[in-house]
Structure formats: C-alpha cells, structure tokens
Amino acid sequence: MRATVIHAPHDVRVEEVPDPVVRQPTDAVVRVVLACICGSDLWAYRGVASRQPGQRIGHEFLGVVEETGSEVSGLKRGDLVVSPFVWSDGVCAYCADGLTTSCTEGGFWGQVGSDGGQGEAVRVPFADATLVRLPAEALSDERLLAALLTLSDVLGTGHHAAVGAGVRPGSTVAVVGDGAVGLCGVLAARRLGAERIIALGRHEARTAIARAFGATDVVAERGEAAVAAVRELTGGQGAHAVIEAVGTEQSMRTAVAVTRDGGAIGYVGVPHGSGTGLDLSDMFDRNIALRGGVAPVRTYIPELLPDVLDGTIDPSPVFDLTIGLDGVPGGYKAMDERTALKALVKA
C-alpha cells in the first residue's frame, strides 16, 4: 500500500510500504477513507520533534473495517469507524479511569513500528476498545464525514481543554491559539454554555471561523497588548477559563496573564521551545489552576458523537484544504506556511 513517511525535516514522502495484516487476535485492519494533517505533525516536519528516517506519520483517520482478528467481537468487515489518535486496551486501570492516553498497552499512530493515519490502511491493535462505529450512511455525506473525522483528535482535544479550564454555563472564556484545536476549543466552550468567548488570533480567515463557532470577541494583538485587550473586555479581571492551544512560552505567559484570579487554564498545546513560561508564584498568589495534557479523546467520543451526528456542533469548517494522498507533502508545506489551516486527506 501507499503511506506517508518522513525522512528528514521538510522531507515528507508518500511511498510503498508493506500492507497491514492482522497480527494479534484483537487486531483489525481498517481501509482509510479520510485522514488529515495535524498541527502537531508540523513539529516533526520542522525538525523540532525527532523522527527516524522513514518513520510513518499521521494520527487522525476514519475508514472501513477490512479484516478482524478472531477475538474482535464488536466490529465486522464493512463497518465505518473512527479512531482516536491513541490505541488503548480498554481494560487497564488508566482506561478504567478514562485516561486512555496512559493505557499500559497503548500507543500512538506513527510511532516506530506502527502504521500512520496518512496512508491507505492501518492495523489497529485492541480494535474493540479503540475504534468507534459510525453510521454507514455518513459515507455519502462529505460534510458530515469531515466533521466526524475531527473526533479522532482536534474536537476531543478542544473539549479536553475546555473541561480542564472549567468552562461552565455563564462563564467567560479566552482561547489562546487560532489553529484547529483552538477553534474547536471555541466550539467546545460554546457547547458547554460559556456566555462570552474571546478568541485570540490575527488571521482573519481563522477568526471568521471562531466567530461562526461562537466567539463573541476577537483580539488580534499579541503579548502585552493582547493581555491589555482581554483585561479591558473583562472589566480588568480576566477570563474565568482560558484555553491554551499553542504550547509556546509566549502563549502560556499570555494564558496566565489573561486568567481571572481563581480561574483555570486548560492546556493542550504540545509544549515546544526552551521553557514553559510558567510563573508558579504568580499562579500561587492568584489561585490559578492548571489542568490539561494529552487529550484522552477515546473517552470523549461517545459524548461528542451524538452532537456531531445531529448537527448541534459542526467542526468541519476547520478543514480548508482537501488533497489526495499524493498531495500530502504539499499539504504539509501549506500548513507550515500558514496558507492552510488544516488539510483533509482523501486516501
């Protein structure tokens, strides 16, 4: 089959690789219908995160079950399924607590020795626990199918940030980051009942999506100017809940500075750079909580799926570029240069 591999920074290729096969009785092989490129994939593309030459890449996909192992009981050939970006066994202590990203038998798509989502097919370990069945009729609805794909990562990650930040009905929320995760954080905050949502971003196409997703205000400034703008909008107090969806030192400093005393930050931006930007004494003095990390999206899919299916939320606008598998290298380039927000891959 064909799949995306990374050889070096800015060197992503689509190459012939061995077809996936069932190795364990709990495995399934899924033919990929839709995949996408994640903002976190760009850290490997830019050389910030190390990868072995020839390693697979991509961790968001949905598709059709082609084959199942002898112990797979909840899925059958022909089922349409979505996969979270981490596989998990569903039975360990962490899975029982809902923290599927810490599963003792789990792993990330694209890690050494595993298939990546940006390919024609994927071998899925622990298929019953990992995959979630979708309505077959979604295959004929391109918009819905794209919306369902966001359940594999960005929608669940935005929701994780909103939950970590303690978004509640009537609260004021600030969202630091205008990438796909930040925009899904806006959508999640609206779904959880936030009264006011302040989106921080300067890219007009992205802030237009933020407004469509429920942002009531947009702050285009950065750094101290952004902090001053958020403070002015909130009567000098700051936001009850802040979503941090970038992962840089500057973004975390901004998040702390725009948080109301007694508020919380939900952080899901993959950390990169030389430091965290956290001033614990400031957070201590102001009673600011910090919660977040790698989002256990498999736990959130059952909660979010009904709202996607009935149209209560529609995250599909985060995809602004559609490419075939051969176009994946160009998709990386477009996202790296910020001429595309998030590339949808038709495998």
Short mmCIF file of C-alpha atoms in Angstrom, two decimals:
data_model
loop_
_atom_site.label_atom_id
_atom_site.label_comp_id
_atom_site.label_asym_id
_atom_site.label_seq_id
_atom_site.Cartn_x
_atom_site.Cartn_y
_atom_site.Cartn_z
CA MET A 1 0.00 0.00 0.00
CA ARG A 2 0.97 3.68 -0.06
CA ALA A 3 1.58 5.63 3.12
CA THR A 4 3.19 8.87 4.26
CA VAL A 5 6.66 8.65 5.74
CA ILE A 6 9.03 11.32 6.99
CA HIS A 7 12.72 11.14 6.13
CA ALA A 8 14.03 14.45 7.46
CA PRO A 9 12.78 17.94 8.27
CA HIS A 10 10.66 19.21 5.35
CA ASP A 11 11.05 15.84 3.62
CA VAL A 12 7.71 14.04 3.72
CA ARG A 13 7.01 11.44 1.03
CA VAL A 14 4.28 9.04 0.00
CA GLU A 15 5.87 5.65 -0.56
CA GLU A 16 5.06 1.98 -0.99
CA VAL A 17 5.10 0.16 2.36
CA PRO A 18 4.02 -3.35 3.43
CA ASP A 19 0.28 -3.93 3.62
CA PRO A 20 -1.03 -4.12 7.19
CA VAL A 21 -2.15 -7.55 8.37
CA VAL A 22 -3.81 -8.93 11.48
CA ARG A 23 -1.03 -9.96 13.87
CA GLN A 24 -2.96 -10.40 17.10
CA PRO A 25 -6.47 -11.79 17.59
CA THR A 26 -7.60 -8.39 18.90
CA ASP A 27 -6.42 -6.54 15.77
CA ALA A 28 -8.42 -5.09 12.91
CA VAL A 29 -7.28 -3.75 9.56
CA VAL A 30 -9.02 -0.52 8.54
CA ARG A 31 -9.05 0.87 5.00
CA VAL A 32 -8.64 4.62 5.39
CA VAL A 33 -11.33 6.79 3.82
CA LEU A 34 -10.36 10.15 5.32
CA ALA A 35 -7.26 11.32 7.17
CA CYS A 36 -5.78 14.72 7.86
CA ILE A 37 -2.64 16.59 8.83
CA CYS A 38 -2.40 17.84 12.41
CA GLY A 39 -0.67 20.96 13.63
CA SER A 40 1.36 18.74 15.95
CA ASP A 41 2.66 16.86 12.87
CA LEU A 42 4.38 20.09 11.90
CA TRP A 43 6.83 19.84 14.80
CA ALA A 44 8.31 16.74 13.20
CA TYR A 45 8.11 18.37 9.77
CA ARG A 46 10.05 21.37 11.07
CA GLY A 47 12.60 19.21 12.88
CA VAL A 48 11.56 20.29 16.36
CA ALA A 49 10.39 16.77 17.23
CA SER A 50 12.76 13.99 16.18
CA ARG A 51 11.70 11.12 13.93
CA GLN A 52 13.61 8.21 12.44
CA PRO A 53 14.16 8.44 8.68
CA GLY A 54 11.33 6.53 7.01
CA GLN A 55 9.06 6.59 10.05
CA ARG A 56 5.30 6.72 9.42
CA ILE A 57 3.38 9.87 10.26
CA GLY A 58 -0.24 10.91 10.80
CA HIS A 59 -2.61 10.02 13.62
CA GLU A 60 -6.14 11.06 12.58
CA PHE A 61 -8.27 8.80 10.39
CA LEU A 62 -11.60 7.15 9.81
CA GLY A 63 -12.34 4.29 7.48
CA VAL A 64 -13.92 0.93 6.82
CA VAL A 65 -13.05 -2.32 8.59
CA GLU A 66 -11.50 -4.75 6.12
CA GLU A 67 -10.46 -7.61 8.39
CA THR A 68 -10.73 -8.54 12.07
CA GLY A 69 -8.88 -10.90 14.38
CA SER A 70 -10.58 -13.90 15.95
CA GLU A 71 -11.21 -12.14 19.28
CA VAL A 72 -12.77 -8.98 17.84
CA SER A 73 -16.46 -9.21 18.66
CA GLY A 74 -17.85 -5.68 18.37
CA LEU A 75 -16.83 -4.93 14.80
CA LYS A 76 -17.21 -6.62 11.45
CA ARG A 77 -15.99 -6.21 7.90
CA GLY A 78 -17.67 -3.21 6.26
CA ASP A 79 -18.20 -1.17 9.45
CA LEU A 80 -17.42 2.53 9.20
CA VAL A 81 -15.25 3.53 12.17
CA VAL A 82 -13.29 6.45 13.58
CA SER A 83 -10.08 6.02 15.53
CA PRO A 84 -8.70 8.20 18.32
CA PHE A 85 -5.06 9.16 17.91
CA VAL A 86 -4.00 6.62 20.55
CA TRP A 87 -4.96 2.95 20.66
CA SER A 88 -5.86 1.52 24.07
CA ASP A 89 -6.87 -1.83 25.53
CA GLY A 90 -9.93 -0.56 27.40
CA VAL A 91 -9.27 -2.71 30.47
CA CYS A 92 -6.21 -1.34 32.29
CA ALA A 93 -6.54 0.87 35.36
CA TYR A 94 -5.92 4.04 33.35
CA CYS A 95 -8.56 3.12 30.76
CA ALA A 96 -10.98 2.42 33.62
CA ASP A 97 -10.33 5.97 34.83
CA GLY A 98 -10.91 7.36 31.35
CA LEU A 99 -7.26 8.26 30.81
CA THR A 100 -6.86 6.18 27.67
CA THR A 101 -3.74 8.07 26.60
CA SER A 102 -1.90 6.49 29.54
CA CYS A 103 -3.01 2.94 28.70
CA THR A 104 -0.28 0.49 29.71
CA GLU A 105 -0.67 -1.35 26.38
CA GLY A 106 -1.47 1.69 24.27
CA GLY A 107 0.44 3.60 21.64
CA PHE A 108 0.35 6.46 19.17
CA TRP A 109 -0.17 6.07 15.43
CA GLY A 110 3.07 6.79 13.62
CA GLN A 111 5.33 5.66 16.45
CA VAL A 112 8.17 3.38 15.41
CA GLY A 113 6.78 0.04 14.29
CA SER A 114 3.18 1.19 13.85
CA ASP A 115 1.14 2.40 10.89
CA GLY A 116 0.36 6.07 10.48
CA GLY A 117 -3.02 7.52 9.71
CA GLN A 118 -1.90 9.18 6.48
CA GLY A 119 -1.95 6.03 4.39
CA GLU A 120 -4.27 3.66 2.60
CA ALA A 121 -4.78 1.29 5.55
CA VAL A 122 -3.93 0.84 9.23
CA ARG A 123 -3.52 -2.15 11.52
CA VAL A 124 -5.42 -1.27 14.70
CA PRO A 125 -4.48 -3.07 17.95
CA PHE A 126 -7.26 -3.64 20.51
CA ALA A 127 -9.83 -2.82 17.85
CA ASP A 128 -12.90 -3.32 20.06
CA ALA A 129 -11.63 -0.85 22.66
CA THR A 130 -10.07 1.64 20.25
CA LEU A 131 -12.43 2.06 17.31
CA VAL A 132 -15.88 3.63 17.44
CA ARG A 133 -18.52 2.56 14.94
CA LEU A 134 -20.20 5.31 12.89
CA PRO A 135 -23.45 5.24 10.90
CA ALA A 136 -22.81 3.74 7.47
CA GLU A 137 -24.87 6.45 5.77
CA ALA A 138 -22.24 9.03 6.76
CA LEU A 139 -20.13 7.72 3.86
CA SER A 140 -22.45 9.53 1.43
CA ASP A 141 -22.29 12.89 3.27
CA GLU A 142 -18.93 14.60 2.75
CA ARG A 143 -19.55 17.39 5.25
CA LEU A 144 -20.66 15.01 7.98
CA LEU A 145 -17.78 12.66 7.28
CA ALA A 146 -15.30 15.52 7.68
CA ALA A 147 -16.99 16.57 10.93
CA LEU A 148 -16.76 13.00 12.23
CA LEU A 149 -13.05 12.89 11.43
CA THR A 150 -12.43 15.67 13.97
CA LEU A 151 -13.45 13.19 16.69
CA SER A 152 -10.11 11.48 16.13
CA ASP A 153 -8.24 14.41 17.67
CA VAL A 154 -8.98 18.12 17.35
CA LEU A 155 -12.60 18.21 18.55
CA GLY A 156 -11.86 15.98 21.54
CA THR A 157 -8.69 17.92 22.29
CA GLY A 158 -10.54 21.24 22.23
CA HIS A 159 -13.15 19.70 24.53
CA HIS A 160 -10.40 18.43 26.87
CA ALA A 161 -9.04 21.96 27.14
CA ALA A 162 -12.49 23.37 27.88
CA VAL A 163 -13.09 20.75 30.56
CA GLY A 164 -9.66 21.38 32.07
CA ALA A 165 -10.33 25.11 32.14
CA GLY A 166 -13.60 24.53 33.96
CA VAL A 167 -15.86 26.07 31.34
CA ARG A 168 -19.39 26.25 32.71
CA PRO A 169 -22.67 27.94 31.79
CA GLY A 170 -22.37 31.70 32.03
CA SER A 171 -18.57 31.79 32.20
CA THR A 172 -16.17 33.98 30.26
CA VAL A 173 -13.59 32.05 28.25
CA ALA A 174 -10.43 33.19 26.46
CA VAL A 175 -8.89 30.97 23.78
CA VAL A 176 -5.18 31.39 23.07
CA GLY A 177 -4.41 29.95 19.64
CA ASP A 178 -6.29 30.11 16.33
CA GLY A 179 -5.31 26.71 14.95
CA ALA A 180 -7.79 23.87 14.51
CA VAL A 181 -7.57 22.86 18.18
CA GLY A 182 -8.10 26.40 19.40
CA LEU A 183 -11.09 26.79 17.10
CA CYS A 184 -12.52 23.51 18.37
CA GLY A 185 -11.93 24.89 21.87
CA VAL A 186 -14.22 27.78 20.95
CA LEU A 187 -16.82 25.29 19.74
CA ALA A 188 -16.45 23.23 22.92
CA ALA A 189 -16.77 26.29 25.14
CA ARG A 190 -19.98 27.30 23.42
CA ARG A 191 -21.31 23.74 23.74
CA LEU A 192 -20.58 23.81 27.49
CA GLY A 193 -22.54 27.04 27.91
CA ALA A 194 -19.96 29.83 28.02
CA GLU A 195 -21.61 33.24 27.85
CA ARG A 196 -18.61 35.09 26.45
CA ILE A 197 -15.79 33.64 24.36
CA ILE A 198 -12.76 35.76 23.49
CA ALA A 199 -10.68 34.32 20.64
CA LEU A 200 -7.07 35.47 20.37
CA GLY A 201 -5.87 35.42 16.78
CA ARG A 202 -4.95 37.69 13.91
CA HIS A 203 -5.57 35.51 10.85
CA GLU A 204 -8.88 36.81 9.50
CA ALA A 205 -9.99 33.55 7.88
CA ARG A 206 -9.46 31.74 11.18
CA THR A 207 -11.12 34.36 13.36
CA ALA A 208 -14.11 34.25 11.00
CA ILE A 209 -14.41 30.54 11.81
CA ALA A 210 -14.01 31.36 15.50
CA ARG A 211 -16.94 33.76 15.30
CA ALA A 212 -19.02 31.16 13.45
CA PHE A 213 -18.15 28.66 16.18
CA GLY A 214 -19.36 31.01 18.91
CA ALA A 215 -16.66 33.56 19.71
CA THR A 216 -18.21 36.81 20.89
CA ASP A 217 -14.98 38.83 20.69
CA VAL A 218 -11.71 38.65 18.76
CA VAL A 219 -8.38 40.02 20.00
CA ALA A 220 -5.81 40.38 17.22
CA GLU A 221 -2.99 41.72 19.38
CA ARG A 222 -0.20 39.61 20.84
CA GLY A 223 1.85 39.66 24.03
CA GLU A 224 1.21 42.50 26.45
CA ALA A 225 -1.16 44.21 24.03
CA ALA A 226 -3.31 41.08 23.91
CA VAL A 227 -3.36 40.88 27.69
CA ALA A 228 -4.43 44.51 27.93
CA ALA A 229 -7.20 43.95 25.36
CA VAL A 230 -8.61 40.92 27.19
CA ARG A 231 -8.43 42.74 30.50
CA GLU A 232 -10.31 45.68 29.01
CA LEU A 233 -13.01 43.39 27.64
CA THR A 234 -13.45 41.76 31.05
CA GLY A 235 -13.54 44.86 33.22
CA GLY A 236 -9.93 44.37 34.27
CA GLN A 237 -10.48 40.91 35.77
CA GLY A 238 -9.65 38.43 33.00
CA ALA A 239 -11.42 35.24 31.95
CA HIS A 240 -12.80 32.58 34.28
CA ALA A 241 -11.50 29.87 31.93
CA VAL A 242 -8.58 30.03 29.49
CA ILE A 243 -7.83 27.51 26.75
CA GLU A 244 -4.15 27.33 25.77
CA ALA A 245 -3.83 25.63 22.38
CA VAL A 246 -0.34 26.59 21.14
CA GLY A 247 2.32 25.25 23.50
CA THR A 248 4.93 28.03 23.34
CA GLU A 249 6.37 30.02 26.20
CA GLN A 250 4.69 33.19 24.94
CA SER A 251 1.28 31.53 24.62
CA MET A 252 1.46 30.15 28.15
CA ARG A 253 2.53 33.50 29.56
CA THR A 254 -0.41 35.10 27.78
CA ALA A 255 -2.76 32.43 29.12
CA VAL A 256 -1.67 33.05 32.71
CA ALA A 257 -1.90 36.80 32.31
CA VAL A 258 -5.47 36.77 30.95
CA THR A 259 -6.80 34.35 33.59
CA ARG A 260 -9.05 35.78 36.28
CA ASP A 261 -7.94 35.27 39.90
CA GLY A 262 -9.41 31.94 40.95
CA GLY A 263 -9.73 30.82 37.32
CA ALA A 264 -8.19 27.92 35.46
CA ILE A 265 -6.17 27.20 32.34
CA GLY A 266 -6.84 24.13 30.22
CA TYR A 267 -3.66 23.50 28.26
CA VAL A 268 -3.48 21.19 25.25
CA GLY A 269 -0.87 22.87 23.06
CA VAL A 270 2.00 20.43 22.55
CA PRO A 271 4.89 22.05 24.50
CA HIS A 272 7.84 23.08 22.39
CA GLY A 273 10.63 25.55 22.88
CA SER A 274 13.08 26.25 25.69
CA GLY A 275 10.67 26.74 28.59
CA THR A 276 7.12 26.59 29.82
CA GLY A 277 6.60 30.25 30.55
CA LEU A 278 5.01 29.40 33.89
CA ASP A 279 5.50 31.65 36.89
CA LEU A 280 4.32 29.48 39.77
CA SER A 281 4.48 32.32 42.25
CA ASP A 282 2.07 34.36 40.12
CA MET A 283 -0.25 31.38 39.81
CA PHE A 284 0.02 30.70 43.53
CA ASP A 285 -0.74 34.28 44.52
CA ARG A 286 -3.75 34.42 42.19
CA ASN A 287 -5.13 30.92 42.86
CA ILE A 288 -4.91 29.90 39.19
CA ALA A 289 -5.37 26.22 38.41
CA LEU A 290 -3.66 24.42 35.53
CA ARG A 291 -5.16 21.26 34.04
CA GLY A 292 -4.72 19.56 30.70
CA GLY A 293 -2.28 17.49 28.72
CA VAL A 294 -2.69 14.81 26.08
CA ALA A 295 -6.42 14.53 25.47
CA PRO A 296 -8.00 11.10 26.08
CA VAL A 297 -10.26 11.57 23.07
CA ARG A 298 -11.46 7.95 23.07
CA THR A 299 -13.23 8.73 26.35
CA TYR A 300 -14.90 11.82 24.87
CA ILE A 301 -16.11 10.34 21.56
CA PRO A 302 -19.33 8.80 22.95
CA GLU A 303 -20.27 12.16 24.48
CA LEU A 304 -19.46 14.26 21.42
CA LEU A 305 -20.60 11.91 18.66
CA PRO A 306 -24.37 12.47 19.04
CA ASP A 307 -23.96 16.25 18.80
CA VAL A 308 -21.91 15.89 15.61
CA LEU A 309 -24.42 13.48 14.08
CA ASP A 310 -27.43 15.71 14.75
CA GLY A 311 -25.67 18.91 13.71
CA THR A 312 -25.65 20.54 17.15
CA ILE A 313 -21.96 21.17 16.52
CA ASP A 314 -20.24 21.18 13.13
CA PRO A 315 -16.43 21.30 13.33
CA SER A 316 -15.95 20.55 9.61
CA PRO A 317 -15.01 24.17 8.71
CA VAL A 318 -11.56 23.62 10.28
CA PHE A 319 -10.69 21.81 7.03
CA ASP A 320 -9.89 24.43 4.42
CA LEU A 321 -7.75 22.33 2.07
CA THR A 322 -8.67 18.97 0.53
CA ILE A 323 -6.00 16.80 -1.05
CA GLY A 324 -5.44 13.24 -2.17
CA LEU A 325 -2.78 11.03 -0.66
CA ASP A 326 -0.25 12.12 -3.29
CA GLY A 327 -0.85 15.72 -2.22
CA VAL A 328 0.17 15.17 1.41
CA PRO A 329 3.68 16.67 1.03
CA GLY A 330 2.10 19.82 -0.40
CA GLY A 331 -0.41 19.82 2.44
CA TYR A 332 2.41 19.89 4.97
CA LYS A 333 4.01 22.78 3.12
CA ALA A 334 0.74 24.73 3.01
CA MET A 335 0.10 24.27 6.72
CA ASP A 336 3.70 25.09 7.60
CA GLU A 337 3.43 28.33 5.62
CA ARG A 338 0.00 29.05 7.17
CA THR A 339 -1.71 29.19 3.79
CA ALA A 340 -3.91 26.33 5.03
CA LEU A 341 -5.46 25.80 8.45
CA LYS A 342 -5.92 22.01 8.30
CA ALA A 343 -5.60 19.68 5.32
CA LEU A 344 -8.17 16.94 4.76
CA VAL A 345 -6.73 13.85 3.04
CA LYS A 346 -8.90 11.64 0.87
CA ALA A 347 -6.97 8.39 0.95
#
